[in-house]
């Protein structure tokens, strides 16, 4: 483990060449701000490649958990944390230590506010906090998903105005201002697909957009040491837009299959069979799958960052808005399907005992953010249903950004006691054949009961 004091570091301010050399020699000190689903795995990846990493987080519980060598993210083991600690990884809430770092990577949340507008407060808070400690020659990279222009219009003005050394970001090909008065800035979006075990993180190409060619090269060298491929683009804004295009592409295509699913249900066609058949086309078709509604920190949120920004240009992003409308309506479609299914059994939603299977927004992950299950539970409760839930990843549902459900997980037993079981998240742990066997009625939003031929199953 390499020890560098702030004073020692201040004495040897690296310019472009020194920083590049430090990165190549694995001697660059990496500071990662925001140790959540994105920042912590990134810290571990740098650690695996022998970099000394310091994580910064305002959540003291996370800092303490890591200090004990434990993990708070399901898919990251305590063993991985301990291994990283041996490599020099530590976590802190002390921003003063930013001065010691060579590269600073920001991975803080970018949610929407109650008016469905970008909430950049986490980015601005972080930037205000690091600015006083900014040093010449440092590389600052923003990874949080956001609208094009955030790095240059929001982050840089704060860093330039509030640093104590009169530093400016290196702009233009010449690298001006002078080495002792400059820092480097870039944007590089996170592209992780939680729960995806088919693509190793290192194999996901990393898009990098620097403010000037030197910043691009430095950020490219930094990420090139942990990812197999980096993809340079011409500016931070191009990199910001790349990430949004990827997520909007998903959002719009999911809306398309959600809409077609509802038509297929009316036409008595199986959308899953149709998608599987269309997927055999060797070109021009990429499968997307319908579901109970969008979830997660990205797809339901990110597209609206762009629609908000587009208004500044007197432009309406109609695909995003339409997709948002269709996807947001899906939990209501699930509610209507539950009502219809209960009706077939001469029962109403009001008073029905309903078990929700799976509350994570996606199969096999421990993330509840924006999960459609929460909306479905709230809608059912509003209609008078007695709702229970089961999810292997969540012993309880507490307070979230939108909901305060305060529910405890029920055991997966005596399934015959429920009037209806709703499959919202098709975790691999579930034995759907057994569940259908024991249940009175199953509403399946995920095609989890594919191949199970039972009159008890209603596909929705
Ligand atoms: N989760 C994903 O799969 C994913 C994928 C791609 C992109 N992203 C984007 O990456 C960014 C981070 O997402 P995440 O899922 O890791 O969020 P997260 O909520 O899991 O983690 C964010 C962390 O930042 C910390 N934090 C907040 N403000 C801070 C501050 N001022 N200083 C230091 N720490 C602070 C929080 O305590 C938290 O630990 C978001 O912009 C998100 O859209 C996420």
Coordinates of C-alpha atoms and ligand atoms in Angstrom, one line a residue:
X1 CA 0.0 0.0 0.0
X2 CA 1.4 3.4 -1.0
X3 CA 1.2 6.3 1.4
X4 CA 1.1 9.8 0.0
X5 CA 0.5 12.8 2.3
X6 CA -1.3 15.9 1.0
X7 CA 1.9 17.9 1.6
X8 CA 4.1 15.5 -0.3
X9 CA 1.6 15.5 -3.2
X10 CA 1.4 19.3 -3.2
X11 CA 5.2 19.4 -3.5
X12 CA 5.1 17.4 -6.8
X13 CA 2.2 18.7 -8.8
X14 CA 2.0 16.5 -11.9
X15 CA 1.3 17.9 -15.3
X16 CA -0.1 15.8 -18.1
X17 CA 3.0 13.7 -18.6
X18 CA 3.4 12.9 -14.9
X19 CA -0.2 12.0 -14.4
X20 CA -0.2 9.8 -17.5
X21 CA 3.0 8.1 -16.2
X22 CA 1.5 7.6 -12.8
X23 CA -1.6 6.0 -14.3
X24 CA 0.5 3.7 -16.5
X25 CA 2.6 2.7 -13.5
X26 CA -0.5 2.1 -11.3
X27 CA 0.8 4.8 -9.0
X28 CA -2.0 7.2 -9.5
X29 CA -4.2 7.6 -6.4
X30 CA -7.9 7.2 -7.3
X31 CA -10.6 8.9 -5.3
X32 CA -14.2 7.7 -6.0
X33 CA -17.0 9.8 -4.7
X34 CA -20.3 8.0 -4.1
X35 CA -19.8 4.3 -3.0
X36 CA -23.2 3.0 -4.3
X37 CA -24.1 0.5 -6.9
X38 CA -21.7 2.2 -9.4
X39 CA -18.9 3.6 -7.3
X40 CA -18.2 0.6 -5.1
X41 CA -17.7 -1.9 -7.9
X42 CA -15.6 0.6 -9.8
X43 CA -13.4 1.1 -6.7
X44 CA -13.0 -2.7 -6.5
X45 CA -12.1 -2.9 -10.2
X46 CA -9.3 -0.3 -9.8
X47 CA -8.2 -2.1 -6.7
X48 CA -8.0 -5.4 -8.6
X49 CA -5.7 -3.7 -11.0
X50 CA -3.4 -2.6 -8.2
X51 CA -4.4 1.0 -7.8
X52 CA -4.7 2.5 -4.4
X53 CA -8.3 3.7 -4.1
X54 CA -10.0 6.0 -1.6
X55 CA -13.8 6.0 -1.5
X56 CA -15.7 9.1 -0.4
X57 CA -19.3 8.9 0.8
X58 CA -21.5 11.1 3.0
X59 CA -23.2 8.0 4.3
X60 CA -21.3 7.1 7.4
X61 CA -22.9 3.7 7.7
X62 CA -21.4 2.7 4.3
X63 CA -18.0 4.1 5.4
X64 CA -18.1 2.1 8.7
X65 CA -19.3 -1.1 7.0
X66 CA -16.4 -0.9 4.5
X67 CA -14.0 -0.1 7.4
X68 CA -15.1 -3.4 9.0
X69 CA -14.3 -5.2 5.8
X70 CA -18.0 -5.9 5.1
X71 CA -20.3 -5.2 2.2
X72 CA -23.7 -3.7 1.9
X73 CA -24.4 -4.7 -1.7
X74 CA -25.6 -8.2 -2.2
X75 CA -23.5 -9.2 -5.2
X76 CA -20.3 -7.8 -3.6
X77 CA -18.8 -10.2 -1.0
X78 CA -17.0 -9.2 2.2
X79 CA -14.0 -11.2 0.8
X80 CA -13.8 -8.7 -2.2
X81 CA -13.8 -5.8 0.2
X82 CA -11.1 -7.3 2.3
X83 CA -9.0 -8.1 -0.7
X84 CA -9.3 -4.4 -1.9
X85 CA -8.4 -3.2 1.6
X86 CA -5.2 -5.2 1.4
X87 CA -4.5 -3.3 -1.8
X88 CA -4.9 0.0 0.0
X89 CA -8.7 0.6 -0.5
X90 CA -10.3 2.7 2.3
X91 CA -13.4 4.7 2.7
X92 CA -13.9 8.1 4.2
X93 CA -16.3 11.0 4.6
X94 CA -13.5 13.6 4.8
X95 CA -13.4 15.6 1.7
X96 CA -10.0 17.2 2.7
X97 CA -8.4 14.0 1.5
X98 CA -9.4 14.9 -2.1
X99 CA -6.2 16.9 -2.2
X100 CA -4.2 13.7 -2.1
X101 CA -5.8 12.2 -5.1
X102 CA -4.6 12.1 -8.7
X103 CA -7.9 11.2 -10.3
X104 CA -11.3 11.9 -8.8
X105 CA -14.4 10.0 -10.2
X106 CA -17.8 11.2 -9.2
X107 CA -20.6 8.5 -9.0
X108 CA -23.4 10.2 -7.1
X109 CA -27.2 9.9 -7.7
X110 CA -29.0 11.8 -10.4
X111 CA -32.8 11.4 -9.6
X112 CA -35.8 13.4 -10.7
X113 CA -37.5 15.8 -8.3
X114 CA -41.2 15.7 -7.5
X115 CA -42.0 17.6 -10.7
X116 CA -40.1 15.0 -12.8
X117 CA -37.3 17.4 -13.5
X118 CA -33.5 16.7 -13.1
X119 CA -32.3 16.9 -9.5
X120 CA -28.6 17.8 -9.8
X121 CA -28.2 18.6 -6.1
X122 CA -26.0 15.5 -5.5
X123 CA -23.7 16.6 -8.3
X124 CA -23.6 20.2 -7.2
X125 CA -23.2 19.3 -3.5
X126 CA -20.3 17.0 -4.4
X127 CA -18.7 19.7 -6.6
X128 CA -19.0 22.3 -3.9
X129 CA -17.4 19.9 -1.5
X130 CA -14.4 19.0 -3.7
X131 CA -13.7 22.5 -5.1
X132 CA -11.8 23.8 -2.1
X133 CA -9.5 20.8 -2.2
X134 CA -8.8 20.7 -5.9
X135 CA -5.2 20.6 -6.9
X136 CA -3.3 21.4 -10.2
X137 CA -2.9 18.4 -12.4
X138 CA -5.8 16.4 -11.0
X139 CA -8.2 14.7 -13.3
X140 CA -11.9 15.0 -12.4
X141 CA -14.4 12.6 -14.2
X142 CA -18.1 12.7 -13.8
X143 CA -19.8 9.3 -14.2
X144 CA -23.4 10.1 -13.0
X145 CA -26.0 9.9 -15.8
X146 CA -27.1 13.3 -16.8
X147 CA -28.1 15.7 -19.6
X148 CA -25.6 16.9 -22.1
X149 CA -23.9 20.0 -20.8
X150 CA -23.7 19.1 -17.1
X151 CA -20.0 18.7 -16.9
X152 CA -19.3 22.0 -18.7
X153 CA -22.2 24.1 -17.6
X154 CA -22.7 22.9 -14.0
X155 CA -19.6 21.1 -12.7
X156 CA -16.8 23.1 -14.1
X157 CA -18.0 26.6 -13.2
X158 CA -18.2 25.5 -9.5
X159 CA -14.8 23.9 -9.6
X160 CA -13.2 26.9 -11.2
X161 CA -14.9 29.5 -9.0
X162 CA -14.5 27.8 -5.7
X163 CA -11.0 26.2 -5.8
X164 CA -8.4 28.0 -3.7
X165 CA -5.5 27.9 -6.2
X166 CA -7.0 29.9 -9.1
X167 CA -7.1 26.7 -11.2
X168 CA -8.9 26.4 -14.6
X169 CA -9.8 23.3 -16.5
X170 CA -7.5 22.6 -19.4
X171 CA -9.3 23.6 -22.6
X172 CA -8.4 23.4 -26.3
X173 CA -5.6 21.4 -27.9
X174 CA -2.8 23.5 -26.3
X175 CA -3.7 22.5 -22.8
X176 CA -3.9 26.1 -21.7
X177 CA -3.8 27.4 -18.9
X178 CA -0.3 26.7 -17.7
X179 CA 0.4 23.3 -16.1
X180 CA 0.6 24.7 -12.6
X181 CA -2.8 26.4 -13.0
X182 CA -4.8 23.6 -14.7
X183 CA -6.8 20.5 -13.9
X184 CA -8.3 18.1 -16.3
X185 CA -12.0 17.2 -16.7
X186 CA -14.0 14.5 -18.5
X187 CA -17.3 12.7 -18.5
X188 CA -17.5 8.9 -18.8
X189 CA -20.9 7.2 -18.4
X190 CA -21.4 4.1 -16.3
X191 CA -22.9 1.3 -18.4
X192 CA -23.4 -1.5 -15.9
X193 CA -26.3 -3.9 -16.4
X194 CA -27.2 -5.0 -12.9
X195 CA -27.7 -8.8 -12.6
X196 CA -26.1 -9.5 -16.0
X197 CA -23.6 -12.2 -15.5
X198 CA -23.0 -12.8 -19.2
X199 CA -20.7 -9.8 -19.8
X200 CA -17.8 -9.2 -17.5
X201 CA -17.6 -5.6 -16.3
X202 CA -14.1 -5.2 -17.9
X203 CA -15.6 -6.2 -21.3
X204 CA -18.1 -3.4 -21.4
X205 CA -16.4 -0.7 -23.5
X206 CA -16.0 2.6 -21.7
X207 CA -17.0 5.8 -23.5
X208 CA -14.9 8.8 -22.5
X209 CA -15.3 12.4 -23.5
X210 CA -12.6 14.9 -22.2
X211 CA -12.8 18.6 -22.2
X212 CA -9.7 18.8 -24.3
X213 CA -7.5 16.1 -26.0
X214 CA -5.2 15.8 -23.0
X215 CA -8.1 15.2 -20.6
X216 CA -9.5 12.6 -23.1
X217 CA -6.2 10.9 -23.2
X218 CA -5.8 10.9 -19.4
X219 CA -9.3 9.6 -18.8
X220 CA -8.7 7.0 -21.6
X221 CA -5.5 5.9 -20.0
X222 CA -7.2 5.7 -16.6
X223 CA -10.1 3.6 -17.8
X224 CA -7.9 1.7 -20.2
X225 CA -6.2 0.2 -17.2
X226 CA -9.4 -1.4 -15.9
X227 CA -11.6 -1.9 -19.1
X228 CA -10.5 -3.8 -22.2
X229 CA -11.7 -1.1 -24.5
X230 CA -12.3 2.6 -24.3
X231 CA -14.3 4.6 -26.8
X232 CA -13.2 8.3 -27.1
X233 CA -15.8 10.8 -28.1
X234 CA -15.2 14.5 -28.9
X235 CA -16.5 16.1 -25.8
X236 CA -18.1 15.5 -22.4
X237 CA -21.5 16.5 -23.8
X238 CA -21.1 13.8 -26.5
X239 CA -20.4 11.2 -23.8
X240 CA -23.4 12.5 -21.7
X241 CA -25.6 12.2 -24.7
X242 CA -24.3 8.7 -25.6
X243 CA -25.5 7.4 -22.3
X244 CA -28.9 9.0 -22.7
X245 CA -29.3 7.6 -26.2
X246 CA -28.6 4.1 -24.8
X247 CA -31.2 4.4 -22.1
X248 CA -33.8 6.1 -24.2
X249 CA -33.4 3.4 -26.8
X250 CA -34.3 0.8 -24.1
X251 CA -37.1 2.9 -22.7
X252 CA -38.8 3.5 -26.1
X253 CA -38.4 -0.2 -27.1
X254 CA -39.8 -1.5 -23.8
X255 CA -42.8 0.9 -24.3
X256 CA -43.3 -0.5 -27.8
X257 CA -43.4 -4.2 -26.6
X258 CA -45.6 -3.2 -23.6
X259 CA -48.1 -1.6 -25.9
X260 CA -48.0 -4.6 -28.3
X261 CA -48.4 -6.9 -25.4
X262 CA -51.7 -5.2 -24.5
X263 CA -52.9 -5.5 -28.1
X264 CA -51.8 -9.2 -28.2
X265 CA -53.7 -9.9 -25.0
X266 CA -56.9 -8.6 -26.7
X267 CA -56.2 -10.5 -29.9
X268 CA -55.5 -13.7 -27.8
X269 CA -51.9 -13.8 -29.0
X270 CA -48.9 -14.6 -26.9
X271 CA -46.5 -11.6 -27.2
X272 CA -43.6 -13.8 -25.8
X273 CA -44.1 -16.3 -28.5
X274 CA -44.1 -13.5 -31.1
X275 CA -40.9 -11.9 -29.7
X276 CA -39.1 -15.3 -29.6
X277 CA -40.1 -15.9 -33.3
X278 CA -39.0 -12.4 -34.4
X279 CA -35.7 -12.8 -32.5
X280 CA -34.7 -15.5 -35.0
X281 CA -34.2 -12.8 -37.6
X282 CA -30.4 -12.6 -37.9
X283 CA -30.4 -8.8 -38.6
X284 CA -32.4 -5.7 -37.8
X285 CA -34.3 -7.0 -34.7
X286 CA -33.3 -6.8 -31.1
X287 CA -35.6 -8.3 -28.6
X288 CA -37.1 -6.3 -25.7
X289 CA -39.5 -7.7 -23.2
X290 CA -42.7 -6.4 -21.7
X291 CA -43.3 -6.3 -17.9
X292 CA -45.2 -4.7 -15.1
X293 CA -43.6 -1.3 -15.6
X294 CA -40.1 0.2 -15.6
X295 CA -37.9 0.2 -12.6
X296 CA -34.4 1.0 -11.4
X297 CA -32.4 4.1 -11.1
X298 CA -31.9 4.5 -14.9
X299 CA -34.5 3.7 -17.5
X300 CA -37.5 5.4 -15.7
X301 CA -35.4 8.5 -14.9
X302 CA -32.7 9.2 -17.4
X303 CA -34.8 10.0 -20.5
X304 CA -36.5 12.8 -18.6
X305 CA -33.1 14.5 -18.1
X306 CA -33.0 14.9 -21.9
X307 CA -36.6 16.0 -22.3
X308 CA -36.0 18.7 -19.7
X309 CA -32.9 19.9 -21.4
X310 CA -34.5 19.8 -24.8
X311 CA -37.0 22.5 -23.7
X312 CA -34.1 24.9 -23.5
X313 CA -33.8 24.4 -27.3
X314 CA -37.6 24.8 -27.9
X315 CA -37.7 21.1 -28.7
X316 CA -40.2 18.4 -27.6
X317 CA -38.9 14.8 -27.3
X318 CA -42.1 13.1 -28.2
X319 CA -40.8 9.5 -28.3
X320 CA -39.6 9.9 -24.7
X321 CA -42.9 11.4 -23.5
X322 CA -45.0 8.7 -25.3
X323 CA -42.8 5.9 -24.0
X324 CA -43.0 7.4 -20.5
X325 CA -46.8 7.5 -20.7
X326 CA -47.1 3.8 -21.8
X327 CA -44.5 2.5 -19.3
X328 CA -46.0 4.5 -16.4
X329 CA -49.4 3.0 -17.2
X330 CA -48.2 -0.6 -16.9
X331 CA -48.8 -1.0 -13.1
X332 CA -52.4 0.2 -13.7
X333 CA -52.7 -2.5 -16.4
X334 CA -51.4 -5.1 -13.8
X335 CA -54.0 -3.8 -11.3
X336 CA -56.8 -4.2 -14.0
X337 CA -55.6 -7.7 -14.8
X338 CA -55.7 -8.7 -11.1
X339 CA -59.2 -7.3 -10.9
X340 CA -60.3 -9.2 -14.0
X341 CA -58.7 -12.4 -12.8
X342 CA -60.3 -12.2 -9.4
X343 CA -63.6 -11.4 -11.1
X344 CA -63.4 -14.7 -12.9
X345 CA -63.4 -16.3 -9.4
X346 CA -66.4 -14.1 -8.3
X347 CA -64.1 -12.0 -6.1
X348 CA -63.3 -8.3 -5.9
X349 CA -59.9 -6.7 -5.3
X350 CA -61.4 -5.1 -2.2
X351 CA -60.8 -7.6 0.6
X352 CA -58.8 -10.0 -1.5
X353 CA -55.6 -11.5 0.0
X354 CA -52.9 -10.8 -2.6
X355 CA -49.3 -12.1 -2.5
X356 CA -46.8 -10.1 -4.5
X357 CA -43.9 -12.3 -5.6
X358 CA -40.7 -10.3 -6.2
X359 CA -40.4 -6.6 -5.4
X360 CA -36.9 -5.9 -6.8
X361 CA -37.2 -3.9 -10.0
X362 CA -35.4 -6.7 -11.9
X363 CA -34.7 -10.4 -11.6
X364 CA -32.0 -11.6 -9.2
X365 CA -30.9 -8.1 -7.9
X366 CA -31.2 -6.4 -4.6
X367 CA -32.4 -3.0 -5.9
X368 CA -35.8 -1.6 -5.1
X369 CA -35.5 1.8 -6.6
X370 CA -38.4 2.9 -8.8
X371 CA -39.7 -0.7 -8.7
X372 CA -43.1 -1.1 -10.3
X373 CA -43.9 -3.6 -7.5
X374 CA -44.1 -0.7 -5.1
X375 CA -46.7 1.1 -7.2
X376 CA -48.7 -2.1 -7.7
X377 CA -48.7 -2.7 -3.9
X378 CA -49.9 0.8 -3.3
X379 CA -52.6 0.6 -5.9
X380 CA -53.8 -2.7 -4.5
X381 CA -53.9 -1.3 -1.0
X382 CA -55.8 1.7 -2.2
X383 CA -58.4 -0.6 -3.7
X384 CA -58.8 -2.4 -0.3
X385 CA -56.7 -5.5 -1.0
X386 CA -54.8 -7.2 1.9
X387 CA -51.3 -7.3 0.4
X388 CA -48.3 -9.4 1.4
X389 CA -45.1 -9.8 -0.4
X390 CA -42.1 -12.1 -0.7
X391 CA -38.7 -11.4 -2.1
X392 CA -35.5 -13.3 -1.2
X393 CA -33.5 -10.0 -1.3
X394 CA -35.8 -7.8 0.9
X395 CA -36.8 -8.9 4.4
X396 CA -38.6 -5.6 4.7
X397 CA -39.7 -2.6 2.6
X398 CA -39.2 0.6 4.5
X399 CA -39.3 4.2 3.3
X400 CA -38.2 5.0 -0.2
X401 CA -38.1 8.2 -2.2
X402 CA -41.8 7.9 -3.2
X403 CA -43.3 5.2 -0.9
X404 CA -43.4 4.5 2.8
X405 CA -44.9 1.0 2.8
X406 CA -43.4 -0.4 6.0
X407 CA -44.0 -4.0 5.2
X408 CA -42.3 -7.2 6.4
X409 CA -41.7 -10.1 4.1
X410 CA -44.0 -13.1 4.5
X411 CA -42.8 -16.7 4.3
X412 CA -43.3 -18.5 1.0
X413 CA -45.7 -21.1 2.5
X414 CA -49.4 -22.0 2.6
X415 CA -49.9 -20.4 -0.8
X416 CA -53.5 -21.6 -1.0
X417 CA -54.4 -18.9 1.6
X418 CA -54.1 -16.2 -1.1
X419 CA -56.9 -15.2 -3.4
X420 CA -54.3 -14.2 -6.0
X421 CA -50.5 -14.5 -6.3
X422 CA -48.9 -11.9 -8.6
X423 CA -45.5 -12.6 -10.2
X424 CA -43.9 -9.2 -10.4
X425 CA -40.2 -10.2 -10.4
X426 CA -39.2 -13.6 -11.7
X427 CA -36.3 -14.3 -9.4
X428 CA -34.4 -17.5 -10.3
X429 CA -35.0 -18.8 -6.7
X430 CA -38.7 -19.3 -7.3
X431 CA -40.1 -22.7 -8.3
X432 CA -43.0 -21.5 -10.4
X433 CA -44.3 -24.9 -11.1
X434 CA -44.7 -25.6 -7.4
X435 CA -46.1 -22.1 -6.8
X436 CA -48.8 -22.6 -9.5
X437 CA -49.5 -26.0 -8.1
X438 CA -50.3 -24.6 -4.6
X439 CA -51.9 -21.3 -5.6
X440 CA -55.6 -20.6 -6.3
X441 CA -54.8 -18.0 -8.9
X442 CA -51.6 -16.6 -10.4
X443 CA -51.3 -13.4 -12.4
X444 CA -48.0 -13.5 -14.3
X445 CA -46.4 -10.3 -15.5
X446 CA -43.1 -11.8 -16.7
X447 CA -43.9 -15.0 -18.6
X448 CA -42.4 -16.8 -15.6
X449 CA -45.0 -19.6 -16.0
X450 CA -44.0 -20.3 -19.6
X451 CA -44.7 -24.0 -20.3
X452 CA -46.9 -24.4 -17.3
X453 CA -50.3 -25.2 -18.7
X454 CA -52.8 -24.4 -15.9
X455 CA -56.2 -22.7 -15.9
X456 CA -55.1 -21.0 -12.7
X457 CA -52.5 -18.8 -14.6
X458 CA -53.5 -15.5 -16.1
X459 CA -50.8 -13.9 -18.2
X460 CA -50.8 -10.1 -18.1
Ligands
LIG1 N1 -27.1 1.5 -10.6 C1 -26.9 1.3 -11.8 O1 -27.0 0.2 -12.3 C2 -26.4 2.5 -12.7 C3 -26.1 2.2 -14.1 C4 -25.6 3.2 -14.9 C5 -25.5 4.5 -14.4 N2 -25.9 4.8 -13.1 C6 -25.8 6.2 -12.7 O2 -24.7 6.3 -11.8 C7 -25.0 7.3 -10.8 C8 -24.9 6.6 -9.4 O3 -25.8 5.6 -9.3 P1 -25.8 4.5 -8.1 O4 -26.8 3.5 -8.6 O5 -24.4 4.1 -7.8 O6 -26.4 5.4 -6.9 P2 -26.4 4.9 -5.3 O7 -27.5 5.7 -4.7 O8 -26.4 3.4 -5.2 O9 -25.0 5.5 -4.8 C9 -24.7 6.8 -4.7 C10 -23.8 7.0 -3.5 O10 -23.5 8.4 -3.5 C11 -23.4 8.8 -2.1 N3 -23.5 10.3 -2.1 C12 -24.6 11.1 -2.3 N4 -24.2 12.4 -2.3 C13 -22.9 12.4 -2.0 C14 -21.9 13.4 -1.7 N5 -22.3 14.7 -1.8 N6 -20.7 13.0 -1.5 C15 -20.3 11.7 -1.4 N7 -21.2 10.7 -1.6 C16 -22.4 11.1 -1.9 C17 -24.6 8.1 -1.5 O11 -24.5 8.1 -0.1 C18 -24.5 6.7 -2.2 O12 -23.7 5.9 -1.4 C19 -26.4 7.8 -11.1 O13 -26.2 8.9 -11.9 C20 -27.0 6.7 -11.9 O14 -28.0 7.2 -12.8 C21 -26.3 3.8 -12.3

